[in-house]
Short mmCIF file of C-alpha atoms and ligand atoms in Angstrom, two decimals:
data_model
loop_
_atom_site.label_atom_id
_atom_site.label_comp_id
_atom_site.label_asym_id
_atom_site.label_seq_id
_atom_site.Cartn_x
_atom_site.Cartn_y
_atom_site.Cartn_z
CA MET D 1 19.03 -0.68 11.36
CA PRO D 2 18.12 2.46 9.37
CA VAL D 3 18.44 2.78 5.57
CA ILE D 4 20.85 0.10 4.37
CA ASN D 5 24.27 1.74 3.77
CA ARG D 6 24.92 -0.08 0.52
CA ILE D 7 21.54 1.09 -0.81
CA ALA D 8 22.22 4.68 0.28
CA GLU D 9 25.37 4.50 -1.84
CA PHE D 10 23.35 4.18 -5.04
CA HIS D 11 20.70 6.78 -4.20
CA ALA D 12 21.96 8.79 -7.20
CA ASP D 13 21.47 5.78 -9.52
CA MET D 14 17.90 5.26 -8.28
CA THR D 15 17.19 8.96 -8.76
CA ALA D 16 18.54 8.80 -12.33
CA TRP D 17 16.34 5.75 -13.12
CA ARG D 18 13.34 7.54 -11.61
CA HIS D 19 13.91 10.72 -13.63
CA ASP D 20 14.39 8.73 -16.83
CA LEU D 21 11.11 6.83 -16.25
CA HIS D 22 9.40 10.10 -15.33
CA GLN D 23 10.47 11.70 -18.62
CA HIS D 24 9.05 8.76 -20.55
CA PRO D 25 5.70 7.90 -18.96
CA GLU D 26 3.54 5.21 -20.55
CA LEU D 27 -0.17 4.49 -20.05
CA ALA D 28 -1.62 1.22 -18.79
CA LEU D 29 -0.66 -1.83 -20.93
CA LYS D 30 1.59 0.37 -23.10
CA GLU D 31 4.62 0.28 -20.77
CA THR D 32 6.89 -1.09 -23.52
CA ARG D 33 9.87 1.19 -23.01
CA THR D 34 9.51 1.01 -19.22
CA SER D 35 9.43 -2.79 -19.38
CA GLY D 36 12.55 -2.78 -21.55
CA VAL D 37 14.42 -0.48 -19.16
CA VAL D 38 13.46 -2.67 -16.18
CA GLN D 39 14.60 -5.87 -17.97
CA GLN D 40 17.88 -4.30 -19.03
CA LEU D 41 18.66 -3.05 -15.51
CA LEU D 42 17.75 -6.41 -13.91
CA HIS D 43 20.10 -8.20 -16.33
CA GLY D 44 22.80 -5.68 -15.46
CA PHE D 45 22.39 -6.39 -11.73
CA GLY D 46 23.07 -10.08 -12.35
CA VAL D 47 19.57 -11.20 -11.38
CA ASP D 48 19.30 -15.01 -11.95
CA GLU D 49 16.38 -14.91 -14.39
CA VAL D 50 14.34 -12.15 -16.04
CA HIS D 51 10.90 -13.11 -17.38
CA ALA D 52 8.90 -10.74 -19.57
CA GLY D 53 5.44 -11.06 -21.02
CA LEU D 54 2.97 -11.63 -18.20
CA ALA D 55 0.15 -9.11 -18.79
CA GLY D 56 2.05 -8.00 -21.91
CA THR D 57 4.63 -5.65 -20.45
CA GLY D 58 4.97 -7.27 -17.01
CA VAL D 59 8.44 -8.31 -15.79
CA VAL D 60 9.42 -10.80 -13.06
CA GLY D 61 13.01 -11.00 -11.85
CA VAL D 62 14.17 -14.10 -9.96
CA ILE D 63 16.88 -13.67 -7.30
CA ARG D 64 18.13 -16.74 -5.44
CA GLY D 65 19.70 -16.40 -2.01
CA ALA D 66 23.24 -17.52 -1.20
CA HIS D 67 21.65 -20.12 1.07
CA PRO D 68 19.34 -22.88 -0.14
CA GLY D 69 15.69 -22.97 0.86
CA SER D 70 12.23 -23.53 -0.55
CA ALA D 71 10.77 -20.34 0.92
CA ALA D 72 9.91 -17.64 -1.62
CA ILE D 73 8.30 -14.23 -1.52
CA GLY D 74 7.14 -11.69 -4.11
CA LEU D 75 7.73 -7.92 -3.98
CA ARG D 76 5.51 -5.96 -6.34
CA ALA D 77 5.79 -2.51 -7.95
CA ASP D 78 3.54 -0.90 -10.57
CA MET D 79 4.86 0.78 -13.73
CA ASP D 80 2.05 2.73 -15.47
CA ALA D 81 1.44 6.48 -15.79
CA LEU D 82 -1.78 8.53 -16.06
CA PRO D 83 -3.49 10.57 -18.82
CA ILE D 84 -2.69 13.88 -17.07
CA HIS D 85 -0.77 16.83 -18.54
CA GLU D 86 2.19 17.54 -16.27
CA GLU D 87 2.61 20.99 -14.67
CA THR D 88 5.59 20.42 -12.36
CA GLY D 89 8.11 22.40 -14.43
CA THR D 90 10.94 20.09 -13.27
CA ALA D 91 13.96 19.36 -15.44
CA TRP D 92 12.77 15.73 -15.67
CA ALA D 93 9.14 16.58 -16.54
CA SER D 94 7.24 14.29 -18.91
CA GLN D 95 8.31 14.52 -22.55
CA THR D 96 4.97 13.05 -23.64
CA PRO D 97 2.18 15.65 -23.69
CA GLY D 98 -0.90 14.52 -21.78
CA VAL D 99 0.82 11.57 -20.08
CA MET D 100 2.44 11.81 -16.67
CA HIS D 101 3.74 9.74 -13.77
CA ALA D 102 1.29 11.43 -11.40
CA CYS D 103 0.95 8.49 -9.00
CA GLY D 104 4.64 7.86 -8.35
CA HIS D 105 4.85 4.49 -10.08
CA ASP D 106 8.16 5.73 -11.53
CA GLY D 107 9.37 5.90 -7.91
CA HIS D 108 7.84 2.51 -7.02
CA THR D 109 9.64 0.91 -9.97
CA SER D 110 12.94 2.59 -9.05
CA MET D 111 12.70 1.52 -5.37
CA LEU D 112 12.12 -2.10 -6.34
CA LEU D 113 14.98 -1.90 -8.87
CA GLY D 114 17.19 -0.57 -6.04
CA ALA D 115 16.21 -3.51 -3.84
CA ALA D 116 16.84 -5.95 -6.72
CA LYS D 117 20.33 -4.50 -7.28
CA TYR D 118 21.15 -4.88 -3.58
CA LEU D 119 19.64 -8.37 -3.23
CA ALA D 120 21.40 -9.66 -6.38
CA GLU D 121 24.69 -8.29 -5.06
CA THR D 122 24.44 -9.50 -1.43
CA ARG D 123 22.12 -12.56 -1.62
CA ASN D 124 22.07 -12.59 2.16
CA PHE D 125 18.96 -14.79 2.42
CA ALA D 126 17.76 -18.38 2.02
CA GLY D 127 15.28 -19.13 -0.76
CA THR D 128 13.97 -17.00 -3.61
CA VAL D 129 12.87 -13.40 -4.05
CA TYR D 130 10.64 -12.58 -7.02
CA VAL D 131 10.62 -8.90 -7.97
CA ILE D 132 7.33 -8.26 -9.78
CA PHE D 133 6.96 -5.21 -12.07
CA GLN D 134 3.29 -4.96 -12.90
CA PRO D 135 1.66 -2.95 -15.70
CA ALA D 136 -1.74 -1.27 -15.70
CA ASP D 137 -2.50 -0.51 -12.06
CA GLU D 138 -4.51 2.62 -12.88
CA ASN D 139 -6.63 0.94 -15.55
CA PHE D 140 -7.42 -2.50 -16.94
CA GLY D 141 -6.22 -4.44 -13.86
CA GLY D 142 -2.69 -5.54 -14.71
CA GLY D 143 -2.58 -7.24 -11.31
CA ARG D 144 -5.53 -9.46 -12.23
CA MET D 145 -3.98 -10.20 -15.63
CA MET D 146 -0.68 -11.34 -14.09
CA VAL D 147 -2.54 -13.60 -11.62
CA ASP D 148 -4.82 -14.99 -14.37
CA GLU D 149 -1.84 -15.62 -16.65
CA GLY D 150 -0.14 -17.77 -14.03
CA LEU D 151 2.08 -15.48 -11.92
CA PHE D 152 1.81 -17.68 -8.84
CA GLU D 153 2.02 -20.99 -10.74
CA GLN D 154 5.06 -19.94 -12.77
CA PHE D 155 6.74 -18.34 -9.74
CA PRO D 156 5.61 -20.28 -6.66
CA MET D 157 5.79 -18.09 -3.55
CA GLN D 158 4.23 -18.19 -0.11
CA GLN D 159 3.61 -14.46 0.27
CA VAL D 160 3.43 -11.26 -1.78
CA TYR D 161 3.91 -7.65 -0.67
CA GLY D 162 3.04 -4.23 -2.12
CA MET D 163 3.77 -0.58 -1.27
CA HIS D 164 2.52 2.88 -2.29
CA ASN D 165 3.99 6.32 -1.63
CA TRP D 166 1.66 8.75 0.14
CA PRO D 167 2.31 12.53 -0.08
CA SER D 168 0.09 13.52 2.88
CA VAL D 169 2.26 11.48 5.28
CA PRO D 170 5.76 12.80 6.22
CA ALA D 171 8.58 11.38 4.08
CA GLY D 172 9.96 8.16 5.49
CA THR D 173 7.03 7.43 7.83
CA PHE D 174 5.21 4.17 7.13
CA LYS D 175 1.45 3.64 7.62
CA TRP D 176 0.08 0.15 8.17
CA ARG D 177 -3.38 -1.32 8.66
CA ASP D 178 -4.85 -4.78 9.24
CA GLY D 179 -7.84 -5.75 7.08
CA PRO D 180 -9.11 -3.36 4.39
CA ILE D 181 -6.64 -0.61 3.44
CA MET D 182 -8.09 0.38 0.03
CA ALA D 183 -11.59 0.12 -1.40
CA ALA D 184 -13.34 -2.01 -4.00
CA VAL D 185 -14.14 -0.10 -7.20
CA ALA D 186 -16.97 -0.25 -9.74
CA ASN D 187 -17.59 1.96 -12.79
CA ILE D 188 -21.10 3.30 -13.27
CA ASP D 189 -22.31 4.06 -16.81
CA ILE D 190 -25.89 5.28 -17.24
CA THR D 191 -27.54 6.28 -20.52
CA VAL D 192 -30.88 8.05 -20.12
CA THR D 193 -33.05 8.05 -23.23
CA GLY D 194 -36.01 10.38 -23.55
CA ARG D 195 -37.41 12.01 -26.66
CA GLY D 196 -35.77 15.02 -28.28
CA ALA D 197 -37.77 18.18 -28.98
CA HIS D 198 -37.52 21.93 -29.57
CA GLY D 199 -36.44 23.65 -26.37
CA ALA D 200 -39.55 25.83 -26.54
CA GLN D 201 -41.86 22.82 -26.90
CA PRO D 202 -40.95 20.59 -23.94
CA HIS D 203 -44.42 19.02 -23.95
CA MET D 204 -43.55 17.41 -27.30
CA GLY D 205 -40.62 15.48 -25.85
CA VAL D 206 -39.30 13.66 -22.76
CA ASP D 207 -36.41 15.72 -21.40
CA PRO D 208 -33.48 13.42 -20.45
CA ILE D 209 -31.63 16.36 -18.83
CA VAL D 210 -34.37 16.83 -16.24
CA VAL D 211 -34.52 13.06 -15.75
CA SER D 212 -30.75 12.90 -15.25
CA ALA D 213 -30.84 15.70 -12.67
CA ALA D 214 -33.45 13.72 -10.72
CA ILE D 215 -31.36 10.54 -10.99
CA VAL D 216 -28.21 12.27 -9.69
CA GLN D 217 -30.17 13.58 -6.69
CA ALA D 218 -31.87 10.26 -6.00
CA LEU D 219 -28.58 8.30 -6.21
CA GLN D 220 -27.37 10.24 -3.15
CA SER D 221 -29.98 8.46 -1.04
CA ILE D 222 -28.34 5.04 -1.54
CA VAL D 223 -25.35 5.76 0.69
CA SER D 224 -27.22 8.09 3.06
CA ARG D 225 -30.37 5.93 3.49
CA ASN D 226 -29.59 2.34 2.47
CA VAL D 227 -26.00 1.69 3.62
CA GLU D 228 -25.69 1.00 7.35
CA PRO D 229 -24.19 4.24 8.75
CA ALA D 230 -21.22 2.55 10.45
CA ARG D 231 -20.13 1.01 7.13
CA ALA D 232 -18.51 2.86 4.22
CA GLY D 233 -19.76 3.41 0.68
CA VAL D 234 -19.42 6.01 -2.07
CA VAL D 235 -21.55 6.75 -5.14
CA THR D 236 -20.14 9.63 -7.24
CA ILE D 237 -21.34 10.81 -10.64
CA GLY D 238 -18.25 12.36 -12.25
CA SER D 239 -19.48 13.16 -15.74
CA ILE D 240 -22.76 14.22 -17.37
CA GLN D 241 -22.87 14.61 -21.12
CA GLY D 242 -25.98 15.55 -23.07
CA GLY D 243 -27.20 18.20 -25.47
CA HIS D 244 -25.17 20.76 -27.35
CA ILE D 245 -27.12 24.03 -27.72
CA PHE D 246 -29.42 26.52 -25.90
CA ASN D 247 -32.74 25.56 -27.37
CA VAL D 248 -32.77 21.85 -28.14
CA ILE D 249 -33.91 19.08 -25.80
CA PRO D 250 -31.58 16.18 -26.57
CA GLU D 251 -32.57 12.56 -27.01
CA THR D 252 -30.04 11.09 -24.58
CA VAL D 253 -27.77 11.93 -21.66
CA ARG D 254 -24.84 9.80 -20.55
CA MET D 255 -23.57 9.81 -16.99
CA LEU D 256 -20.36 8.18 -15.72
CA GLY D 257 -19.50 7.58 -12.10
CA THR D 258 -17.71 5.47 -9.54
CA ALA D 259 -18.82 3.35 -6.58
CA ARG D 260 -16.52 2.34 -3.67
CA TRP D 261 -16.92 0.01 -0.69
CA PHE D 262 -15.10 -2.47 1.58
CA ASP D 263 -17.71 -5.05 2.64
CA PRO D 264 -18.95 -7.28 -0.20
CA GLU D 265 -22.54 -6.90 1.08
CA VAL D 266 -22.25 -3.12 0.69
CA GLY D 267 -21.02 -3.63 -2.88
CA ASP D 268 -24.08 -5.78 -3.67
CA LEU D 269 -26.31 -3.15 -2.10
CA LEU D 270 -24.71 -0.30 -4.10
CA GLU D 271 -25.03 -2.26 -7.34
CA ALA D 272 -28.70 -3.11 -6.75
CA GLY D 273 -29.40 0.44 -5.54
CA VAL D 274 -27.83 2.25 -8.50
CA ILE D 275 -29.68 0.03 -10.98
CA ARG D 276 -33.00 0.26 -9.10
CA VAL D 277 -32.93 4.03 -8.54
CA ALA D 278 -31.75 5.03 -12.02
CA THR D 279 -34.14 2.66 -13.80
CA HIS D 280 -37.23 3.58 -11.81
CA VAL D 281 -36.62 7.32 -11.62
CA ALA D 282 -36.30 7.30 -15.43
CA GLN D 283 -39.49 5.25 -15.76
CA GLY D 284 -41.30 7.70 -13.50
CA PHE D 285 -40.58 10.44 -16.03
CA GLY D 286 -41.51 8.30 -19.02
CA ALA D 287 -37.86 7.85 -20.03
CA THR D 288 -35.59 4.81 -19.88
CA ALA D 289 -32.20 4.30 -18.26
CA ASP D 290 -29.66 1.74 -19.39
CA VAL D 291 -27.45 1.13 -16.34
CA ARG D 292 -24.10 -0.61 -16.22
CA PHE D 293 -22.35 -1.29 -12.93
CA SER D 294 -18.98 -2.87 -13.75
CA ARG D 295 -16.90 -4.17 -10.87
CA GLU D 296 -13.25 -3.32 -11.50
CA TYR D 297 -11.09 -3.98 -8.41
CA PRO D 298 -11.93 -5.79 -5.17
CA ALA D 299 -10.98 -4.24 -1.81
CA THR D 300 -7.29 -4.48 -0.84
CA VAL D 301 -7.33 -6.48 2.40
CA ASN D 302 -4.19 -6.99 4.50
CA ASP D 303 -3.55 -10.31 6.22
CA PRO D 304 -2.70 -9.43 9.88
CA ALA D 305 0.14 -11.98 10.15
CA ALA D 306 1.79 -10.71 6.95
CA MET D 307 1.14 -7.10 7.99
CA ALA D 308 2.99 -7.76 11.27
CA LEU D 309 6.04 -8.97 9.30
CA ALA D 310 5.85 -5.94 6.99
CA ARG D 311 5.58 -3.65 10.01
CA HIS D 312 8.65 -5.21 11.55
CA ALA D 313 10.65 -4.59 8.37
CA ALA D 314 9.39 -0.98 8.24
CA GLU D 315 10.34 -0.45 11.89
CA SER D 316 13.81 -1.83 11.20
CA VAL D 317 14.30 0.85 8.53
CA SER D 318 12.49 3.93 9.88
CA GLY D 319 12.33 3.17 13.62
CA PRO D 320 9.17 2.22 15.57
CA ALA D 321 8.15 5.88 16.09
CA ARG D 322 7.86 6.36 12.32
CA VAL D 323 5.71 3.32 11.64
CA GLU D 324 2.18 4.40 12.44
CA HIS D 325 -1.18 2.74 12.48
CA MET D 326 -3.54 4.03 9.79
CA ALA D 327 -6.86 4.62 11.56
CA LEU D 328 -9.01 4.73 8.45
CA PRO D 329 -8.58 2.98 5.10
CA THR D 330 -8.66 5.09 1.92
CA MET D 331 -11.47 4.86 -0.64
CA GLY D 332 -8.90 4.73 -3.45
CA GLY D 333 -8.67 1.53 -5.50
CA GLU D 334 -5.64 -0.70 -6.03
CA ASP D 335 -5.31 -3.78 -8.22
CA PHE D 336 -2.72 -5.36 -5.94
CA SER D 337 -5.98 -6.58 -4.38
CA PHE D 338 -6.06 -9.39 -6.97
CA MET D 339 -2.65 -10.63 -5.77
CA LEU D 340 -3.74 -10.41 -2.11
CA ASN D 341 -6.92 -12.35 -2.94
CA ALA D 342 -4.76 -15.13 -4.39
CA LYS D 343 -1.85 -15.09 -1.91
CA GLN D 344 -1.15 -14.15 1.70
CA GLY D 345 0.48 -10.74 1.98
CA ALA D 346 0.23 -7.08 2.89
CA TYR D 347 0.25 -3.60 1.38
CA ILE D 348 1.95 -0.72 3.19
CA MET D 349 1.96 3.06 2.68
CA LEU D 350 5.27 4.95 2.64
CA GLY D 351 5.03 8.67 3.43
CA ALA D 352 6.45 10.93 0.70
CA GLY D 353 5.44 14.33 2.11
CA ARG D 354 7.76 17.32 1.98
CA GLY D 355 5.36 19.85 3.53
CA PRO D 356 1.81 21.24 3.61
CA ASP D 357 1.92 22.51 0.01
CA ASP D 358 2.57 19.05 -1.47
CA ALA D 359 0.38 18.01 -4.38
CA MET D 360 -1.51 14.75 -3.86
CA VAL D 361 -1.15 11.82 -6.26
CA HIS D 362 -3.10 12.24 -9.55
CA HIS D 363 -2.47 16.03 -9.45
CA PRO D 364 -0.63 17.71 -12.41
CA LYS D 365 1.88 19.24 -9.95
CA TYR D 366 2.64 15.98 -8.12
CA ASP D 367 6.19 14.62 -8.33
CA PHE D 368 7.55 11.56 -6.52
CA ASN D 369 9.83 12.52 -3.62
CA ASP D 370 13.31 11.18 -4.44
CA ASP D 371 14.35 11.42 -0.77
CA ILE D 372 12.39 8.23 -0.01
CA LEU D 373 13.98 6.09 -2.75
CA PRO D 374 16.55 4.54 -0.35
CA VAL D 375 13.90 4.16 2.38
CA GLY D 376 11.59 2.17 0.12
CA ALA D 377 14.43 0.10 -1.37
CA SER D 378 15.75 -0.64 2.15
CA TYR D 379 12.26 -1.69 3.26
CA TRP D 380 12.05 -4.20 0.39
CA ALA D 381 15.56 -5.55 1.02
CA THR D 382 14.99 -5.79 4.79
CA LEU D 383 11.65 -7.52 4.31
CA ALA D 384 13.31 -10.10 2.04
CA GLU D 385 16.18 -10.73 4.48
CA GLN D 386 13.85 -10.97 7.48
CA LEU D 387 11.29 -13.24 5.78
CA LEU D 388 13.92 -15.52 4.26
CA PRO D 389 16.47 -15.86 7.07
CA ARG D 390 19.65 -17.87 6.59
CA GLY D 391 19.35 -21.25 8.39
ZN1 ZN U 401 -2.96 6.22 -8.91
ZN1 ZN U 402 -0.67 4.49 -7.67
#
């Protein structure tokens, strides 16, 4: 069974929803218009219940099958955009300067809306499907907020599934992986305090710029010398801010960075290492370092049994040859991890690639590939029908 015919029939509707969402991107926890559009469409499809308010702008639609049953599953899409200024030049480009759907969450939302429309119309399953529209994937952990605010108590389900488009994989090809598929994430925030002085009198001060340079170099040794080589870890300093003029030694320098890992022991090691190295290198220079290592998202870990069911649904839509094993996980972060930590389930990648010149997600020239809208919607609908079979 390839793309579901009935879903293919409203490809143009899904594209129109996607372009509308793309023109009106909203940042994490500010998805007010998006949430309203989703609620309005779900009501229009005749979904049994539409609940708004979890994590502020979150929406959950309840669709009951034509056949009774206590089985229930959740299908989750994310809704937020990024603080990036769009450079696609498309007719449906962002109308909000500096904000852009650069991760394809406009497409994710539209695919799940397409599945909801089909499932509410056909109801060819036994039990309940919850369609979960989650805010704040890119920042603030909307997934955690929905779980903490009672998603799984209010909407009891046995399993929950997620999906992300992936431009470097050919359009319509799925990628699956047992165990870790995306990394755990921590933010690093280091403030180095020395003593300011005239740039020509360095002996009168403690130069936090020199100290920071030494810290950045020394931090590289944590992954290369402390993490077991066969395991994965990342420590990146992405921002250094300090000083403002040629000839003044500033008082402080602030550095921001990210750490990534899969194994919890590696996360503990990275946290201890970043704090130890930054603090002691600063002390060695007679400066101080205030180090914060804030854990944001845990690793996204697929349950093999749920992944097998997801794979089967993907194979039903795209054919077994276009459902490929993903050899290596990505070091990107994903807050669907909070849902997978609370509930059995799996996260799958859906290829969105058009060709070698495609922009990757989070790039100002990225645009979701509308060709895969019916593929993703068919995957969701097929997964629901296969997991909740009629008696
Ligand atoms: Zn993203
Ligand atoms: Zn994303």
